[in-house]
Coordinates of C-alpha atoms in Angstrom, one line a residue:
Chain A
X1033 CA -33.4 -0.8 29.4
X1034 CA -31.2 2.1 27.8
X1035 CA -29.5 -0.5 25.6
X1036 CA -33.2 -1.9 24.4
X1037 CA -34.0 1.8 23.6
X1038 CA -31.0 2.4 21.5
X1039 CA -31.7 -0.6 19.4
X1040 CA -35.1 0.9 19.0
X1041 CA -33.7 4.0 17.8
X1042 CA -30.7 2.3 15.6
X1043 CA -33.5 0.3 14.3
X1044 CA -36.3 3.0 14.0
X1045 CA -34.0 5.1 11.6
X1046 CA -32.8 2.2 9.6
X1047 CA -36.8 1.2 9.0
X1048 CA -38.2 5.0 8.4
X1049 CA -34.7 5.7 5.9
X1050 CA -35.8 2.3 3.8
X1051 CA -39.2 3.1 3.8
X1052 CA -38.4 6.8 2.4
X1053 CA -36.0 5.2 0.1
X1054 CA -38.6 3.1 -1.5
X1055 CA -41.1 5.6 -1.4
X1056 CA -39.5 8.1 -3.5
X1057 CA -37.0 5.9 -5.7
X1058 CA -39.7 5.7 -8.7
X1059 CA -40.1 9.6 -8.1
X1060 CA -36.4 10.1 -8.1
X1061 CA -35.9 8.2 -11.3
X1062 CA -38.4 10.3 -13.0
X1063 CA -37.1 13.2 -12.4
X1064 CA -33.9 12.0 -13.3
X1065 CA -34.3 10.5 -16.1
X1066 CA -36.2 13.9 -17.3
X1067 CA -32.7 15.4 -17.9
X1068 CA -32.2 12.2 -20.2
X1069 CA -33.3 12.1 -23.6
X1070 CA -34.7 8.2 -24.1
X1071 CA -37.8 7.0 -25.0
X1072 CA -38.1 5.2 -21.4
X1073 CA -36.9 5.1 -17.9
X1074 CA -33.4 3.0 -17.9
X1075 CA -32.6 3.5 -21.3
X1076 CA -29.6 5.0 -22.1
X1077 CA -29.4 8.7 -24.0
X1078 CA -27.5 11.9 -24.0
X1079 CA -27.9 13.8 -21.4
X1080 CA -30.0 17.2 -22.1
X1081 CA -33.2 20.0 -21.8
X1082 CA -34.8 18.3 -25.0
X1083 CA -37.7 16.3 -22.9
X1084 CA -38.2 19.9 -21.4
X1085 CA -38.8 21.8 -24.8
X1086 CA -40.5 18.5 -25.6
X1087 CA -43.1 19.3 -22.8
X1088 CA -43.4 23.4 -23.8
X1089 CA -44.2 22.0 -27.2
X1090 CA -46.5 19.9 -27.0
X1091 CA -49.5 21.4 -27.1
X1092 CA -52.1 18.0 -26.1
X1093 CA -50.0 17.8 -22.9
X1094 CA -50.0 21.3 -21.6
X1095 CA -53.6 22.0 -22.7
X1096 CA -54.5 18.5 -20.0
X1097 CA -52.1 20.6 -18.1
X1098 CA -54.1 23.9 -17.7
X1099 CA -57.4 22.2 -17.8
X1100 CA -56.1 20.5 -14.7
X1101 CA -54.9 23.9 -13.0
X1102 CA -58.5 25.7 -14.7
X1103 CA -60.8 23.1 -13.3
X1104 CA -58.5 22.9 -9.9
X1105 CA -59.0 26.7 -9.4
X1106 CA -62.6 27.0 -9.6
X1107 CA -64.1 24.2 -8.2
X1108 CA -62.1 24.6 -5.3
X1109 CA -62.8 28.2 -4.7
X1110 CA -66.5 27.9 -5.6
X1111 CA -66.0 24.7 -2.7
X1112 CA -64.4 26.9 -0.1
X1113 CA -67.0 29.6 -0.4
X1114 CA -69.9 26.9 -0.4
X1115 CA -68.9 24.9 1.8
X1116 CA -67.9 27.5 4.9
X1117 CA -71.0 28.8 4.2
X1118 CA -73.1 25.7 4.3
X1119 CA -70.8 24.9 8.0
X1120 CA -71.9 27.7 9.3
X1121 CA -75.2 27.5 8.5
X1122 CA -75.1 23.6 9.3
X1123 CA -73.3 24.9 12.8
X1124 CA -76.5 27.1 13.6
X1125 CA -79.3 24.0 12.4
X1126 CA -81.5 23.2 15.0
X1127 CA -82.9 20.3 12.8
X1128 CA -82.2 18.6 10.4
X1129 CA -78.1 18.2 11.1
X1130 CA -78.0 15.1 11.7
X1131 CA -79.6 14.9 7.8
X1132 CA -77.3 17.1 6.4
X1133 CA -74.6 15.5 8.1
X1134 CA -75.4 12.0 6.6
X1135 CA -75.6 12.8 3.2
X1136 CA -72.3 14.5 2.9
X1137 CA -70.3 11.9 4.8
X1138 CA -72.1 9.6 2.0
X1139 CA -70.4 11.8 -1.0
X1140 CA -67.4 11.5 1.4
X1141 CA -67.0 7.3 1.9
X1142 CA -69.0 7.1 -1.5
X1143 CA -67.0 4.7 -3.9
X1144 CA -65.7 7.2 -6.6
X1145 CA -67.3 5.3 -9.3
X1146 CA -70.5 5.2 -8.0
X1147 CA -70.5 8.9 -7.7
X1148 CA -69.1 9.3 -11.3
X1149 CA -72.2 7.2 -12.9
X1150 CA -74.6 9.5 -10.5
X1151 CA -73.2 12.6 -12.2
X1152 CA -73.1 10.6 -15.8
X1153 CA -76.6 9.6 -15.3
X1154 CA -77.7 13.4 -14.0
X1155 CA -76.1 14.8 -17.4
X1156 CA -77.7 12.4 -20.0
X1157 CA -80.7 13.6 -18.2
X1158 CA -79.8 17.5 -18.3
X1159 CA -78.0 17.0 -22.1
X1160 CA -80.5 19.8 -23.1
X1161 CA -78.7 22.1 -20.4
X1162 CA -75.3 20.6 -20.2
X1163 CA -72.7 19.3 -21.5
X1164 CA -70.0 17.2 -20.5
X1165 CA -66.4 19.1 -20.4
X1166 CA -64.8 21.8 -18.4
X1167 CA -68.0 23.3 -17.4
X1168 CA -69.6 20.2 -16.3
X1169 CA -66.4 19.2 -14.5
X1170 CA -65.7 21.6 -12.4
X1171 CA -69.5 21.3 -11.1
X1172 CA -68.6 17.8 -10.6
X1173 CA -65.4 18.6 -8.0
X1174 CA -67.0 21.1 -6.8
X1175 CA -70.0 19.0 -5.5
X1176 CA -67.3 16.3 -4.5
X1177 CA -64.7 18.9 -2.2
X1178 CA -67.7 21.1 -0.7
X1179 CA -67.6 17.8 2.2
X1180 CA -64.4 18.4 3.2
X1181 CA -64.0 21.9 3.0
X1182 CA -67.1 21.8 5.9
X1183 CA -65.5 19.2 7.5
X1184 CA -62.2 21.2 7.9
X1185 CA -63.8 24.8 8.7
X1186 CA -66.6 23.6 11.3
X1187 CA -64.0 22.4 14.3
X1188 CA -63.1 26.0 14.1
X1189 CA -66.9 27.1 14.5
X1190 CA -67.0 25.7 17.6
X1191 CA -64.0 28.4 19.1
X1192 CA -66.3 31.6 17.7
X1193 CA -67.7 33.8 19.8
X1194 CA -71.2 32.8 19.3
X1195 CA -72.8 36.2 19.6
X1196 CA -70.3 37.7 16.6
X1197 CA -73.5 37.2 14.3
X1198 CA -75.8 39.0 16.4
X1199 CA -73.3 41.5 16.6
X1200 CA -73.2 42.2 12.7
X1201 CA -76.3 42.2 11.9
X1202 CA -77.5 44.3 15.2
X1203 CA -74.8 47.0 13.5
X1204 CA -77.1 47.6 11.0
X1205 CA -75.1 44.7 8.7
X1206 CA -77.5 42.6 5.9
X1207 CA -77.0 39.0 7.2
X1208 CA -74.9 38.1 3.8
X1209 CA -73.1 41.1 4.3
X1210 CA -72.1 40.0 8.0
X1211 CA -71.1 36.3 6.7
X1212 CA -68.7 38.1 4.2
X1213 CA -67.2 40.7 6.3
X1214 CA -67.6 39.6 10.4
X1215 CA -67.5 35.7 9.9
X1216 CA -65.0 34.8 6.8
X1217 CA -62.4 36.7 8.4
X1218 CA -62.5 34.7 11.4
X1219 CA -62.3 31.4 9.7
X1220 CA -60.1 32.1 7.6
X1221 CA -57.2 29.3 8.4
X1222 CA -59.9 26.7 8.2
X1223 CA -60.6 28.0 4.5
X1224 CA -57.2 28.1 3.5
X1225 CA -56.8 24.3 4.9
X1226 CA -60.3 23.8 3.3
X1227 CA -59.0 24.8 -0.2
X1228 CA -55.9 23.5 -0.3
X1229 CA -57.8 20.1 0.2
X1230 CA -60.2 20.7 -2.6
X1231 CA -57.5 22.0 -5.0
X1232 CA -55.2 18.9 -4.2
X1233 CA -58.3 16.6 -4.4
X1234 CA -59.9 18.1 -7.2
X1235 CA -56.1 17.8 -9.4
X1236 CA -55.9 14.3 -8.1
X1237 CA -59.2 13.2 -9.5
X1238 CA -59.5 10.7 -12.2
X1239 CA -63.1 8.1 -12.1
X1240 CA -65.1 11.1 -12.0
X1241 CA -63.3 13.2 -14.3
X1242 CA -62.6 10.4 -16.9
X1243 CA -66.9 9.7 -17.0
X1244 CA -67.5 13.3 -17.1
X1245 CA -64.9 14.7 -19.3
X1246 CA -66.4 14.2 -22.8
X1247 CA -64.6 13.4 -26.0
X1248 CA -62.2 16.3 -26.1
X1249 CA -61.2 17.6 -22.7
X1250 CA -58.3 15.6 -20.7
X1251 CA -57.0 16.5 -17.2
X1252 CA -52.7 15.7 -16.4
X1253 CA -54.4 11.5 -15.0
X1254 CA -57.0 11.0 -17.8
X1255 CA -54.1 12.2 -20.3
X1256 CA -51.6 9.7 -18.8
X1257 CA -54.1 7.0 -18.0
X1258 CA -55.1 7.2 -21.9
X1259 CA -51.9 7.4 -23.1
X1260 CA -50.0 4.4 -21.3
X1261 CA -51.0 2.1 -23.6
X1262 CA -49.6 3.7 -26.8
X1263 CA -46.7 4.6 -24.7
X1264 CA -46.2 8.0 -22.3
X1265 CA -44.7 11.2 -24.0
X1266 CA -41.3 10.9 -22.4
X1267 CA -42.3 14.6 -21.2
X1268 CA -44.4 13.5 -18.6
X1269 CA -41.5 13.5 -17.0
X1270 CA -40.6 16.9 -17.4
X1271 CA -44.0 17.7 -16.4
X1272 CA -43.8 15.4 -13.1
X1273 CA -40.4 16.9 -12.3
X1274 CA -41.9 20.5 -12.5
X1275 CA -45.3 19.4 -10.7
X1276 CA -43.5 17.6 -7.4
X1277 CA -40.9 20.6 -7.2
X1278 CA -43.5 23.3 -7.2
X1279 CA -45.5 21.0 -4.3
X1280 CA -42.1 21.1 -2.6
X1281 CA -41.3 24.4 -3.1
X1282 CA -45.3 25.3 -1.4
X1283 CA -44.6 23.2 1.0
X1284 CA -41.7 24.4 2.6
X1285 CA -42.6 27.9 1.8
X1286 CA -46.0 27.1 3.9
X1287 CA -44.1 25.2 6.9
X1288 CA -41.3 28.4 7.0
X1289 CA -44.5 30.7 7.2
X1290 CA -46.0 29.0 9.6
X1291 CA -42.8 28.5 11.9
X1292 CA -42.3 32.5 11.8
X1293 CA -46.1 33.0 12.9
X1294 CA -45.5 31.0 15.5
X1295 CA -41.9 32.2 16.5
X1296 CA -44.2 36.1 16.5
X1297 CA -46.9 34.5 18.2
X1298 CA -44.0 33.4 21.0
X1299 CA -42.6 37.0 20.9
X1300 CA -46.0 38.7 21.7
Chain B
X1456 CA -84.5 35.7 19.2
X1457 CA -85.8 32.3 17.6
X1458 CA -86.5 34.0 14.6
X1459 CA -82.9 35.2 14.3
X1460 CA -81.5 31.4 14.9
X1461 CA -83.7 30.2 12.3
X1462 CA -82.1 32.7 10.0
X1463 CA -78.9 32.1 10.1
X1464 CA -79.7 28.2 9.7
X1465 CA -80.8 29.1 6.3
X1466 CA -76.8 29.5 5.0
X1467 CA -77.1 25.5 5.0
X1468 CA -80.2 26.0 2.4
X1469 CA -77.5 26.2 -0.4
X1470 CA -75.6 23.2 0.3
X1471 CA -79.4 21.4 1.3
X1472 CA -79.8 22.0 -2.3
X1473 CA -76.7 20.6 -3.5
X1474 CA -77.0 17.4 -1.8
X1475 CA -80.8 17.2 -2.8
X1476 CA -79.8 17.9 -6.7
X1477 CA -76.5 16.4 -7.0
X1478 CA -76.0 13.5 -4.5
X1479 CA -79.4 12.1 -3.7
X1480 CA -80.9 12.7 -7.2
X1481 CA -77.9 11.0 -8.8
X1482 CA -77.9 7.8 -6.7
X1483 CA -82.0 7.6 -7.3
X1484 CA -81.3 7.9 -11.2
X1485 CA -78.6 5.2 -10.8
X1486 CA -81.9 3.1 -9.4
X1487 CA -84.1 3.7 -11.9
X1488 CA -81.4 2.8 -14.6
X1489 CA -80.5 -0.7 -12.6
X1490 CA -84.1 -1.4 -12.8
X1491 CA -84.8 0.4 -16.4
X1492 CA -84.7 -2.4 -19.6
X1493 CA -83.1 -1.0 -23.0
X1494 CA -86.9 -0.5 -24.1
X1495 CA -87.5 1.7 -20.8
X1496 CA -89.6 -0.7 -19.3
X1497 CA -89.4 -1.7 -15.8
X1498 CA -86.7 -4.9 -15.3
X1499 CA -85.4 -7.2 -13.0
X1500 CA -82.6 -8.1 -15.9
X1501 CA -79.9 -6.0 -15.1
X1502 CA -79.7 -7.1 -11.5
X1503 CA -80.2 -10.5 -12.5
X1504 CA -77.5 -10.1 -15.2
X1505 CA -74.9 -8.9 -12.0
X1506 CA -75.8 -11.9 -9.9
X1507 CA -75.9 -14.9 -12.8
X1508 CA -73.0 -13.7 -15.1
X1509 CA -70.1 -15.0 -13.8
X1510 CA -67.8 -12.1 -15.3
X1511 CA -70.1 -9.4 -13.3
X1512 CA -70.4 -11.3 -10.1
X1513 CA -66.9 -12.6 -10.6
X1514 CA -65.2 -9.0 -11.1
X1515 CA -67.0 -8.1 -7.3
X1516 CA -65.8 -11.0 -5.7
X1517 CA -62.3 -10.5 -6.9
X1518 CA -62.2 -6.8 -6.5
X1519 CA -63.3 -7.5 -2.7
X1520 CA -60.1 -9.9 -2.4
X1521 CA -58.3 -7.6 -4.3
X1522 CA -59.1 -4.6 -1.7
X1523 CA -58.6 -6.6 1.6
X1524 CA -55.2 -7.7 0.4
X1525 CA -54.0 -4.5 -0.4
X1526 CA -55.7 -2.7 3.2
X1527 CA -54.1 -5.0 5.1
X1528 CA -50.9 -4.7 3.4
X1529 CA -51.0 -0.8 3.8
X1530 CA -52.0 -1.4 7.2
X1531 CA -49.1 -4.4 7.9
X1532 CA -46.7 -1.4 6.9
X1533 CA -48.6 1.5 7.6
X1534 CA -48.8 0.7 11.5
X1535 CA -45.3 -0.2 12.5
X1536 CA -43.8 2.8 10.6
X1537 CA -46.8 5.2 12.5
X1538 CA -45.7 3.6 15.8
X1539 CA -42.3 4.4 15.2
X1540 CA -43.3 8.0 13.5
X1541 CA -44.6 8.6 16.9
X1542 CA -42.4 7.0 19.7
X1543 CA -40.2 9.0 21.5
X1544 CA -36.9 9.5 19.9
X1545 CA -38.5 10.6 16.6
X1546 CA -41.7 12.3 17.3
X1547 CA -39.6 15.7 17.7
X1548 CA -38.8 15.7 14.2
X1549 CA -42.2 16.5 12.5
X1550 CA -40.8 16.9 9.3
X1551 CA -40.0 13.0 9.3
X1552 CA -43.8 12.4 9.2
X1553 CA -44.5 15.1 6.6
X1554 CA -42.0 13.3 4.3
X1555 CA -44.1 9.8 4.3
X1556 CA -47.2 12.1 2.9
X1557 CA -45.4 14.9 0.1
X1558 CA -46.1 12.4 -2.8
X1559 CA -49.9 12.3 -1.7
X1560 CA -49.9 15.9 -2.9
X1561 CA -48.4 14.9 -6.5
X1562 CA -50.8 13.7 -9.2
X1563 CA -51.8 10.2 -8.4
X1564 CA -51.0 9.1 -11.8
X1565 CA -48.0 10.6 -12.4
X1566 CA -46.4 8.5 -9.3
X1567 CA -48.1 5.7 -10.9
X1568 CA -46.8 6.2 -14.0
X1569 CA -43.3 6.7 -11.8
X1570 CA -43.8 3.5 -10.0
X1571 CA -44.7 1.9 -13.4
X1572 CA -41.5 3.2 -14.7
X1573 CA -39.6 1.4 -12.0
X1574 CA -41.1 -1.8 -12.2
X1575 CA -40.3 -1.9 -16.0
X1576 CA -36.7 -0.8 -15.6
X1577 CA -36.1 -3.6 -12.6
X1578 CA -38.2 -6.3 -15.7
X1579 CA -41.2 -7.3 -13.4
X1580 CA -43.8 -8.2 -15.6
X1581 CA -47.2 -6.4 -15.5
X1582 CA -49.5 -8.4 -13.5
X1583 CA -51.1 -9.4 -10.7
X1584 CA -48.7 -8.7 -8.1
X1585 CA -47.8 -5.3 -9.5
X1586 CA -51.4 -4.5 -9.4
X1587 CA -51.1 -4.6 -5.5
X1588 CA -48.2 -3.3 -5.3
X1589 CA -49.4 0.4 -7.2
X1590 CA -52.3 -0.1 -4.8
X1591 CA -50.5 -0.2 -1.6
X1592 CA -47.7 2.3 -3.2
X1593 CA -50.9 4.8 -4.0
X1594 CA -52.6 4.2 -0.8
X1595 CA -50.4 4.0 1.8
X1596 CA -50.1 7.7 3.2
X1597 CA -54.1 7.9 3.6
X1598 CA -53.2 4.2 6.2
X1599 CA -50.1 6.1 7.7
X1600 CA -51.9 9.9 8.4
X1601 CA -54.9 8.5 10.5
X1602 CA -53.0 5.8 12.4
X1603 CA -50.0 8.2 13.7
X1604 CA -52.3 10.8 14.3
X1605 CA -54.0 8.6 16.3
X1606 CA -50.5 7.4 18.3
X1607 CA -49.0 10.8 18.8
X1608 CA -52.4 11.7 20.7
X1609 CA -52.3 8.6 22.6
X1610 CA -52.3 9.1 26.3
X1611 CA -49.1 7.7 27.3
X1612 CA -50.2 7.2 31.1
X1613 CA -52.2 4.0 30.2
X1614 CA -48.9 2.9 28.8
X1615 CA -47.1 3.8 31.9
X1616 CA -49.4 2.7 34.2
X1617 CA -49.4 -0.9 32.6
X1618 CA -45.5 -0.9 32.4
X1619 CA -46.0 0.1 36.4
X1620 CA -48.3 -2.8 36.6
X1621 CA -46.0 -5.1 35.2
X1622 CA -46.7 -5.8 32.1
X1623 CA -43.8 -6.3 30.0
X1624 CA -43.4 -4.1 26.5
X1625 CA -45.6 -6.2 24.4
X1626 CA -48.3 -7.1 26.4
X1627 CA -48.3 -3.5 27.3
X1628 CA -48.8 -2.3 23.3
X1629 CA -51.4 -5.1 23.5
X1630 CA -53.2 -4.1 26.3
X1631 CA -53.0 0.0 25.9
X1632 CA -51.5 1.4 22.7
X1633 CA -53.2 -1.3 20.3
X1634 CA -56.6 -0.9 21.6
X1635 CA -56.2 2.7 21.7
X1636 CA -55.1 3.4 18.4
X1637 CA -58.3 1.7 16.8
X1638 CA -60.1 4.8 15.9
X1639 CA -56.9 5.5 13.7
X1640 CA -56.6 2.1 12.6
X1641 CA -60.7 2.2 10.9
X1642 CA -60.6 5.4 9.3
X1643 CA -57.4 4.4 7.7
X1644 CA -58.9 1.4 6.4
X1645 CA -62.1 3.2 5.6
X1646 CA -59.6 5.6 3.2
X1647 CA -57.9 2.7 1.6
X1648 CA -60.6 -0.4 1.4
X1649 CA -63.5 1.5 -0.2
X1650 CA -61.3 3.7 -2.7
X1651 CA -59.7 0.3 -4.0
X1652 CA -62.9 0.0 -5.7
X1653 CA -62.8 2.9 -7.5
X1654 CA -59.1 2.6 -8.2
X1655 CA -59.1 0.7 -12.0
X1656 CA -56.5 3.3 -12.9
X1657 CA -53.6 2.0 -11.3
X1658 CA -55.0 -1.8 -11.6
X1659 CA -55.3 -1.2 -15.2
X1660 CA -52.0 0.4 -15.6
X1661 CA -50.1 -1.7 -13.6
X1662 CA -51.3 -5.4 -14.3
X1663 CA -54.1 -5.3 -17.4
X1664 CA -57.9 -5.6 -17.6
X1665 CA -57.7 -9.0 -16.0
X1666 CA -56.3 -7.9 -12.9
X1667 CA -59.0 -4.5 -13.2
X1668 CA -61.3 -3.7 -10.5
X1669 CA -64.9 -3.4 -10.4
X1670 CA -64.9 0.5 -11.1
X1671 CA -63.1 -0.4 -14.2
X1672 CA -66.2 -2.9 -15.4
X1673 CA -68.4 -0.4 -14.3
X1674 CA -66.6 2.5 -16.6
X1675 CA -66.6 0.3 -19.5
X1676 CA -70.0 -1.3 -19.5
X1677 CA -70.8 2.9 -19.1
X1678 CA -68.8 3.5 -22.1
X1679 CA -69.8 1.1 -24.1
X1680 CA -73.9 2.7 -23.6
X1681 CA -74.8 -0.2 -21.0
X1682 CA -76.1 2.1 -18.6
X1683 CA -78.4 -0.7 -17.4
X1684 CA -76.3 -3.3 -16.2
X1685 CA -73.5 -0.6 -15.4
X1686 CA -76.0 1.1 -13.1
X1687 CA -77.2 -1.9 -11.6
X1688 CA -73.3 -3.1 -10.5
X1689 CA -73.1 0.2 -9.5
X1690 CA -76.1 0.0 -6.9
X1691 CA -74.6 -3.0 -5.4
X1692 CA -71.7 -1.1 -4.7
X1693 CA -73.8 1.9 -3.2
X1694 CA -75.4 -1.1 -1.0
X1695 CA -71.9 -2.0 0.4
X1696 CA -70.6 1.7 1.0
X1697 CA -74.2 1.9 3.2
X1698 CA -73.3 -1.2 5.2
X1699 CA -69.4 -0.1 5.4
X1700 CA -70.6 3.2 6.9
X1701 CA -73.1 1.9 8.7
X1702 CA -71.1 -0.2 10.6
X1703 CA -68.7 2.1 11.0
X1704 CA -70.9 4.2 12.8
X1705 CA -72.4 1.7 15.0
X1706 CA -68.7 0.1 16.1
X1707 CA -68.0 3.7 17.0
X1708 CA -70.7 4.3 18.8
X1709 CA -70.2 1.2 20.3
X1710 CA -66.9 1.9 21.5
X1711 CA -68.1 5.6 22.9
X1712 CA -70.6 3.9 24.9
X1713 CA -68.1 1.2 26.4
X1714 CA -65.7 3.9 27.3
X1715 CA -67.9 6.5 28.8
X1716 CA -69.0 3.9 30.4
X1717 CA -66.0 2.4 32.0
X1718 CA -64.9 6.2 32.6
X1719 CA -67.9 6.6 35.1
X1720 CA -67.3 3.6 36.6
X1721 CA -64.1 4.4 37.1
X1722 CA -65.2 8.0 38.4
X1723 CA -67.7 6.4 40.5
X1724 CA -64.9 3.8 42.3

């Protein structure tokens, strides 16, 4: 038995350390290769900064760049103030949940493309009111994340004290004024969850984005989708270098935070 | 007292709204424009132009192979590294299982445009099989997140219980942790199957239009001002998301019902 569970182990490493291997091998070359001033990855050149003053100069590239972090921002701060809203308001339905509930695990499982011609469709309609670009865009994510900012902030409605409502606005508090000021506070984890979600979906997004965009605007994916077949910038891979060491960076900084609440919490 | 309740329900009047204007409104536009001629006139043509034309009906049937193969592939190597994630010796070491989901957080097409790199530098031609392979390179963490969730919460007494029985190790992974890990196992596939749809970004950039899925068709029939017949392909797609979720639903209701069941039978024993 111990020696079956020490070939488990021997073998469990060797399996997870091949797997990791594989995973982040293309994302290791990248960022390699970023210090290396060829026109591809493998190619041979001296090694330098140049791809990284390539990347601060050119101007297409960090404009996709910013209108990835712009759109990112908004739509997922307008989604984490909608959609905790809309959960508690959902939370306290007597009808009509089960409705409500429907339609937005439809946006969720929705293929993406279907969604994207919906919102195509809806601004042909409205081209009078709106046009496609940054604007329309960050309606778009925003319409897309609100689903899973609710679906991340309502397992904590479920733990609040159910009379903290009553409370505010028997205090004299305007019911908005109460959501704001007695409720927010108390969810605030699940928003934070909630918009890193929307942020990291909304920066991911491509179908939508790429239907909606219009002629002019391009987000970090449309830009490299678009430009693969005349050939990638060589400082995309400056910019992917900078992009997975600032999600690293986050990430640790978040898991250190977190470890030192709970050391505190332990403490107390 | 009732009044109040009914008051605060009205904080889901905003998002009613949203869902009214920008989800169900969309998808009935996308109807009339599958059923809406070039003239404006009401049509059967577009449908009847995704069901006869062999490159329309053609693209579906091959994007459906192409998305099985590359969920069950996620899920062929999703599952065993979840099981390990979660088995004893390395379930203490949480940061193991947060390393097999930091690329998820990078731009999806920068990794493919990583993983593109790679594939060029090693000379594998663009293609089919490098189509499935961004797929499954994409998608894998969305397999991997749900499954060992799924296995770290696992009860281990079944386990131990059909060890004490006598079972030996497999049928007792079989019997128990298999079974149990199901709920896992479907919303992983649900993340990965459906999205392959959608996904003509990496199909495109790692094979060519040939290997493309449907969303790609879709996107350039839009492009190129077919709304129509765009809308239409579109709609069929809508039609299978419906069934997919309403299966879903029913299999896991299904399975609610089985259990509670056998759980008052067992309470009653």
């Amino acid at each position: 038995m111990n020696a079956k569970r020490k070939v488990f182990t021997v073998l469990g490493w060797v399996i997870l350390i091949a797997a990791l291997i594989i995973i982040y091998l293309p994302i290791a070359l990248v960022i390699l290769y970023s210090f290396i001033n060829s026109k591809n990855v493998g190619e041979s050149g001296p090694v330098s900064l140049e791809l990284y003053k390539q990347l601060f100069e050119n101007e297409k590239l960090l404009t996709a760049a910013g209108n990835t972090l712009l759109i990112g921002v908004i739509s997922a701060f307008a989604a984490t103030i909608l959609g905790t809203v809309s959960a508690v308001g959902i939370f306290y339905l007597k009808r009509g949940k089960q409705t409500v509930n429907i339609v937005s695990q439809l946006t969720v499982y929705n293929a993406e493309i279907v969604t994207a011609v919906g919102f195509f469709l809806l601004s042909i309609l409205l081209r009078n009111v709106v046009q496609k670009g940054i604007a329309w865009l960050i309606v778009c994510h925003t319409v897309i994340t609100v689903p899973y900012v609710i679906l991340t902030v309502s397992p904590r409605l479920s733990q609040l004290n159910p009379n903290l409502f009553e409370a505010g606005t028997d205090l004299g508090a305007s019911a908005a004024r109460t959501m704001f000021t007695v409720i927010f506070p108390q969810l605030i984890k699940g928003m934070v969850s909630g918009f890193a979600l929307a942020f990291t979906l909304s920066l991911d997004d491509f179908v939508v984005t790429n239907m909606n965009r219009g002629d002019s605007v391009e987000t970090i994916s449309t830009f490299v989708y678009n430009s693969i077949r005349r050939g990638v910038p060589p400082a995309v891979r400056a910019l992917s270098t900078i992009i997975f060491v600032a999600v690293l960076v986050v990430l640790i900084a978040v898991n250190i935070a977190g470890k030192a609440k709970a050391r505190k919490g332990n403490k107390m | 007292m009732r009044k109040l309740r009914v008051g605060k329900g009205i904080f889901a009047l905003p998002y009613a709204a949203i869902c009214v204007i920008f989800v169900i409104f969309p998808l009935l536009l996308l109807l009339i424009y599958a059923f809406r001629g070039d003239d404006g006139s009401f049509t059967f043509a577009n449908f009847a132009d995704v069901f006869t034309n062999p490159t329309n009906y053609m693209a579906l049937l091959k994007t459906l192979g192409t998305s099985l193969l590359a969920t069950a592939i996620c899920l062929l190597i999703a599952y065993p590294l979840a099981y390990i994630l979660a088995s004893s010796p390395f379930n203490k070491f949480a940061i193991l299982a947060l390393l097999f989901v930091v690329p998820m957080w990078m731009n999806f097409m920068l990794r493919i445009f990583a993983l593109q790199s790679l594939l060029g530098m090693l000379g594998i031609e663009k293609g089919y099989g490098s189509a499935i392979v961004g797929l499954v390179y994409d998608f894998l963490p969305f397999m991997l997140l749900p499954i060992y969730t799924a296995l770290v919460n696992l009860d281990h007494s079944y386990a131990e219980a059909a060890g004490d029985l006598g079972a030996n190790g497999f049928k007792t992974f079989l019997k128990t942790t298999l079974p149990l890990s199901v709920p896992g196992i479907m919303s992983g596939v649900m993340m990965v199957f459906m999205p392959c749809f959608s996904a003509y970004a990496i199909t495109e950039t790692m094979g060519d239009s040939n290997t493309s899925v449907i969303g790609g068709k879709i996107d350039m029939l839009i492009a190129s001002r077919q709304w129509g017949v765009g809308s239409a392909l579109a709609f069929v797609l809508l039609v299978l998301v419906i069934i997919v979720m309403v299966v879903g639903n029913v299999a896991t209701r299904a399975r609610n019902k089985t259990e509670n069941s056998a759980l008052t039978r067992g309470g009653t024993l």
